[in-house]
Amino acid sequence: VQLQACGGGLVQVGGSLGLSCAASGGTCRDYQMAWFRQVPGKEREYVASISRGGGSTDYADSAKGRFTIFRDNAKNTMYLQMHSLRTEDTAVYFCAADRFLRSLWSSSSEYHHWGQGTQVTVSS
């Protein structure tokens, strides 16, 4: 499956932004999916994940209460809605998918399919 992330941009502190990740070349509902983010010089950081059917989700502590992950399998697309953005949310956001993972607490190294990343910049 190929993933295409988009929706990044520049937003002020406290603002909102929505990301999307479109899947092609595969059936979206067969894949567990997730969002990760990375800043230069640091390891890729987990943000949130979602089960195949969308009924189960998990969030990093930094995202809880501010971010919402959801998916529309009919559109082969996953989303990340972000509110109350902080400067520390500035990063390149990547979407990931894997057909065989069963745990929502999987690390980035366990995901086999990645989007190209989209830049989110939160300015003060």
PDB file of C-alpha atoms in Angstrom:
ATOM      1  CA  VAL A   1       0.000   0.000   0.000  1.00  0.00           C
ATOM      2  CA  GLN A   2       1.182   3.532  -0.743  1.00  0.00           C
ATOM      3  CA  LEU A   3       0.447   6.365   1.656  1.00  0.00           C
ATOM      4  CA  GLN A   4       0.147  10.050   0.878  1.00  0.00           C
ATOM      5  CA  ALA A   5       0.016  12.467   3.803  1.00  0.00           C
ATOM      6  CA  CYS A   6      -1.122  16.030   3.390  1.00  0.00           C
ATOM      7  CA  GLY A   7      -2.654  18.913   5.278  1.00  0.00           C
ATOM      8  CA  GLY A   8       0.367  20.305   7.064  1.00  0.00           C
ATOM      9  CA  GLY A   9       1.073  23.988   7.264  1.00  0.00           C
ATOM     10  CA  LEU A  10       1.757  26.968   9.485  1.00  0.00           C
ATOM     11  CA  VAL A  11      -0.553  27.686  12.395  1.00  0.00           C
ATOM     12  CA  GLN A  12      -0.368  29.849  15.485  1.00  0.00           C
ATOM     13  CA  VAL A  13      -0.211  28.550  19.015  1.00  0.00           C
ATOM     14  CA  GLY A  14      -3.650  27.470  20.128  1.00  0.00           C
ATOM     15  CA  GLY A  15      -4.827  26.906  16.590  1.00  0.00           C
ATOM     16  CA  SER A  16      -6.092  23.814  14.836  1.00  0.00           C
ATOM     17  CA  LEU A  17      -4.974  21.789  11.869  1.00  0.00           C
ATOM     18  CA  GLY A  18      -6.158  18.630  10.182  1.00  0.00           C
ATOM     19  CA  LEU A  19      -3.974  16.055   8.468  1.00  0.00           C
ATOM     20  CA  SER A  20      -5.062  13.318   6.131  1.00  0.00           C
ATOM     21  CA  CYS A  21      -3.389  10.181   4.860  1.00  0.00           C
ATOM     22  CA  ALA A  22      -4.717   8.625   1.682  1.00  0.00           C
ATOM     23  CA  ALA A  23      -3.953   4.984   0.971  1.00  0.00           C
ATOM     24  CA  SER A  24      -3.718   3.456  -2.462  1.00  0.00           C
ATOM     25  CA  GLY A  25      -2.711   0.106  -3.842  1.00  0.00           C
ATOM     26  CA  GLY A  26      -4.333  -1.749  -0.992  1.00  0.00           C
ATOM     27  CA  THR A  27      -7.483  -2.059   1.024  1.00  0.00           C
ATOM     28  CA  CYS A  28      -7.312   0.417   3.873  1.00  0.00           C
ATOM     29  CA  ARG A  29      -9.400  -1.637   6.260  1.00  0.00           C
ATOM     30  CA  ASP A  30      -6.781  -4.393   6.192  1.00  0.00           C
ATOM     31  CA  TYR A  31      -4.202  -2.134   7.844  1.00  0.00           C
ATOM     32  CA  GLN A  32      -3.626  -0.845  11.315  1.00  0.00           C
ATOM     33  CA  MET A  33      -2.580   2.780  10.918  1.00  0.00           C
ATOM     34  CA  ALA A  34      -0.800   5.412  12.938  1.00  0.00           C
ATOM     35  CA  TRP A  35       0.687   8.871  12.995  1.00  0.00           C
ATOM     36  CA  PHE A  36       4.246   9.593  14.034  1.00  0.00           C
ATOM     37  CA  ARG A  37       6.208  12.831  14.027  1.00  0.00           C
ATOM     38  CA  GLN A  38       9.844  13.788  13.876  1.00  0.00           C
ATOM     39  CA  VAL A  39      11.973  16.847  14.404  1.00  0.00           C
ATOM     40  CA  PRO A  40      15.531  17.135  13.079  1.00  0.00           C
ATOM     41  CA  GLY A  41      18.043  15.352  15.246  1.00  0.00           C
ATOM     42  CA  LYS A  42      15.461  13.391  17.184  1.00  0.00           C
ATOM     43  CA  GLU A  43      13.902   9.969  16.845  1.00  0.00           C
ATOM     44  CA  ARG A  44      10.539   9.510  15.277  1.00  0.00           C
ATOM     45  CA  GLU A  45       7.876   9.952  17.960  1.00  0.00           C
ATOM     46  CA  TYR A  46       4.579   8.134  18.260  1.00  0.00           C
ATOM     47  CA  VAL A  47       1.466  10.298  18.130  1.00  0.00           C
ATOM     48  CA  ALA A  48      -1.593   8.078  17.744  1.00  0.00           C
ATOM     49  CA  SER A  49      -2.809   4.826  16.249  1.00  0.00           C
ATOM     50  CA  ILE A  50      -6.095   3.346  15.149  1.00  0.00           C
ATOM     51  CA  SER A  51      -7.379  -0.155  14.623  1.00  0.00           C
ATOM     52  CA  ARG A  52      -8.505  -1.500  11.278  1.00  0.00           C
ATOM     53  CA  GLY A  53     -12.159  -0.825  11.826  1.00  0.00           C
ATOM     54  CA  GLY A  54     -11.558   2.450  13.634  1.00  0.00           C
ATOM     55  CA  GLY A  55     -13.171   1.287  16.839  1.00  0.00           C
ATOM     56  CA  SER A  56     -10.005   1.418  18.923  1.00  0.00           C
ATOM     57  CA  THR A  57      -7.555   4.262  19.201  1.00  0.00           C
ATOM     58  CA  ASP A  58      -4.510   5.098  21.244  1.00  0.00           C
ATOM     59  CA  TYR A  59      -2.670   8.349  21.858  1.00  0.00           C
ATOM     60  CA  ALA A  60       0.659   9.479  23.153  1.00  0.00           C
ATOM     61  CA  ASP A  61       0.326  11.453  26.362  1.00  0.00           C
ATOM     62  CA  SER A  62       1.288  14.605  24.475  1.00  0.00           C
ATOM     63  CA  ALA A  63      -1.670  14.144  22.131  1.00  0.00           C
ATOM     64  CA  LYS A  64      -4.387  13.086  24.546  1.00  0.00           C
ATOM     65  CA  GLY A  65      -7.236  15.531  24.788  1.00  0.00           C
ATOM     66  CA  ARG A  66      -5.964  17.630  21.882  1.00  0.00           C
ATOM     67  CA  PHE A  67      -5.636  15.280  18.904  1.00  0.00           C
ATOM     68  CA  THR A  68      -8.188  12.930  17.383  1.00  0.00           C
ATOM     69  CA  ILE A  69      -7.320  10.102  15.032  1.00  0.00           C
ATOM     70  CA  PHE A  70     -10.044   8.613  12.865  1.00  0.00           C
ATOM     71  CA  ARG A  71     -10.433   6.879   9.551  1.00  0.00           C
ATOM     72  CA  ASP A  72     -12.881   6.457   6.710  1.00  0.00           C
ATOM     73  CA  ASN A  73     -12.214   3.094   5.148  1.00  0.00           C
ATOM     74  CA  ALA A  74     -14.715   3.764   2.379  1.00  0.00           C
ATOM     75  CA  LYS A  75     -12.436   6.628   1.300  1.00  0.00           C
ATOM     76  CA  ASN A  76      -9.207   4.748   2.114  1.00  0.00           C
ATOM     77  CA  THR A  77      -8.169   7.690   4.259  1.00  0.00           C
ATOM     78  CA  MET A  78      -6.986   8.259   7.806  1.00  0.00           C
ATOM     79  CA  TYR A  79      -7.089  11.614   9.541  1.00  0.00           C
ATOM     80  CA  LEU A  80      -5.533  13.452  12.461  1.00  0.00           C
ATOM     81  CA  GLN A  81      -7.398  16.443  13.790  1.00  0.00           C
ATOM     82  CA  MET A  82      -5.212  18.603  16.015  1.00  0.00           C
ATOM     83  CA  HIS A  83      -6.420  21.316  18.374  1.00  0.00           C
ATOM     84  CA  SER A  84      -4.762  23.587  20.932  1.00  0.00           C
ATOM     85  CA  LEU A  85      -1.491  23.311  19.074  1.00  0.00           C
ATOM     86  CA  ARG A  86       1.757  24.120  20.853  1.00  0.00           C
ATOM     87  CA  THR A  87       5.168  25.087  19.549  1.00  0.00           C
ATOM     88  CA  GLU A  88       6.426  21.673  20.612  1.00  0.00           C
ATOM     89  CA  ASP A  89       4.015  20.083  18.132  1.00  0.00           C
ATOM     90  CA  THR A  90       6.170  21.467  15.331  1.00  0.00           C
ATOM     91  CA  ALA A  91       7.480  18.491  13.368  1.00  0.00           C
ATOM     92  CA  VAL A  92       7.179  16.515  10.178  1.00  0.00           C
ATOM     93  CA  TYR A  93       4.170  14.245  10.591  1.00  0.00           C
ATOM     94  CA  PHE A  94       4.214  10.800   9.005  1.00  0.00           C
ATOM     95  CA  CYS A  95       1.420   8.332   8.542  1.00  0.00           C
ATOM     96  CA  ALA A  96       2.151   4.636   8.762  1.00  0.00           C
ATOM     97  CA  ALA A  97       0.328   1.408   8.096  1.00  0.00           C
ATOM     98  CA  ASP A  98       0.888  -2.262   8.620  1.00  0.00           C
ATOM     99  CA  ARG A  99      -1.162  -5.237   7.616  1.00  0.00           C
ATOM    100  CA  PHE A 100      -0.029  -7.619  10.352  1.00  0.00           C
ATOM    101  CA  LEU A 101       0.255  -5.571  13.533  1.00  0.00           C
ATOM    102  CA  ARG A 102      -2.274  -6.333  16.248  1.00  0.00           C
ATOM    103  CA  SER A 103      -1.141  -4.031  19.024  1.00  0.00           C
ATOM    104  CA  LEU A 104      -1.918  -0.315  18.941  1.00  0.00           C
ATOM    105  CA  TRP A 105       1.227   0.219  21.014  1.00  0.00           C
ATOM    106  CA  SER A 106       3.581  -0.780  18.214  1.00  0.00           C
ATOM    107  CA  SER A 107       6.776   1.127  17.640  1.00  0.00           C
ATOM    108  CA  SER A 108       7.707   2.906  14.448  1.00  0.00           C
ATOM    109  CA  SER A 109      10.087   0.111  13.460  1.00  0.00           C
ATOM    110  CA  GLU A 110       7.166  -2.314  13.306  1.00  0.00           C
ATOM    111  CA  TYR A 111       5.293  -0.368  10.623  1.00  0.00           C
ATOM    112  CA  HIS A 112       6.230  -1.340   7.085  1.00  0.00           C
ATOM    113  CA  HIS A 113       4.457   1.327   5.050  1.00  0.00           C
ATOM    114  CA  TRP A 114       5.073   5.044   5.384  1.00  0.00           C
ATOM    115  CA  GLY A 115       3.872   8.249   3.813  1.00  0.00           C
ATOM    116  CA  GLN A 116       6.307  10.938   2.766  1.00  0.00           C
ATOM    117  CA  GLY A 117       5.606  13.270   5.687  1.00  0.00           C
ATOM    118  CA  THR A 118       3.969  16.653   5.947  1.00  0.00           C
ATOM    119  CA  GLN A 119       5.393  19.631   7.828  1.00  0.00           C
ATOM    120  CA  VAL A 120       3.456  21.151  10.702  1.00  0.00           C
ATOM    121  CA  THR A 121       4.816  24.396  12.091  1.00  0.00           C
ATOM    122  CA  VAL A 122       3.281  26.041  15.130  1.00  0.00           C
ATOM    123  CA  SER A 123       4.389  29.621  15.668  1.00  0.00           C
ATOM    124  CA  SER A 124       4.185  31.640  18.860  1.00  0.00           C
TER     125      SER A 124
END
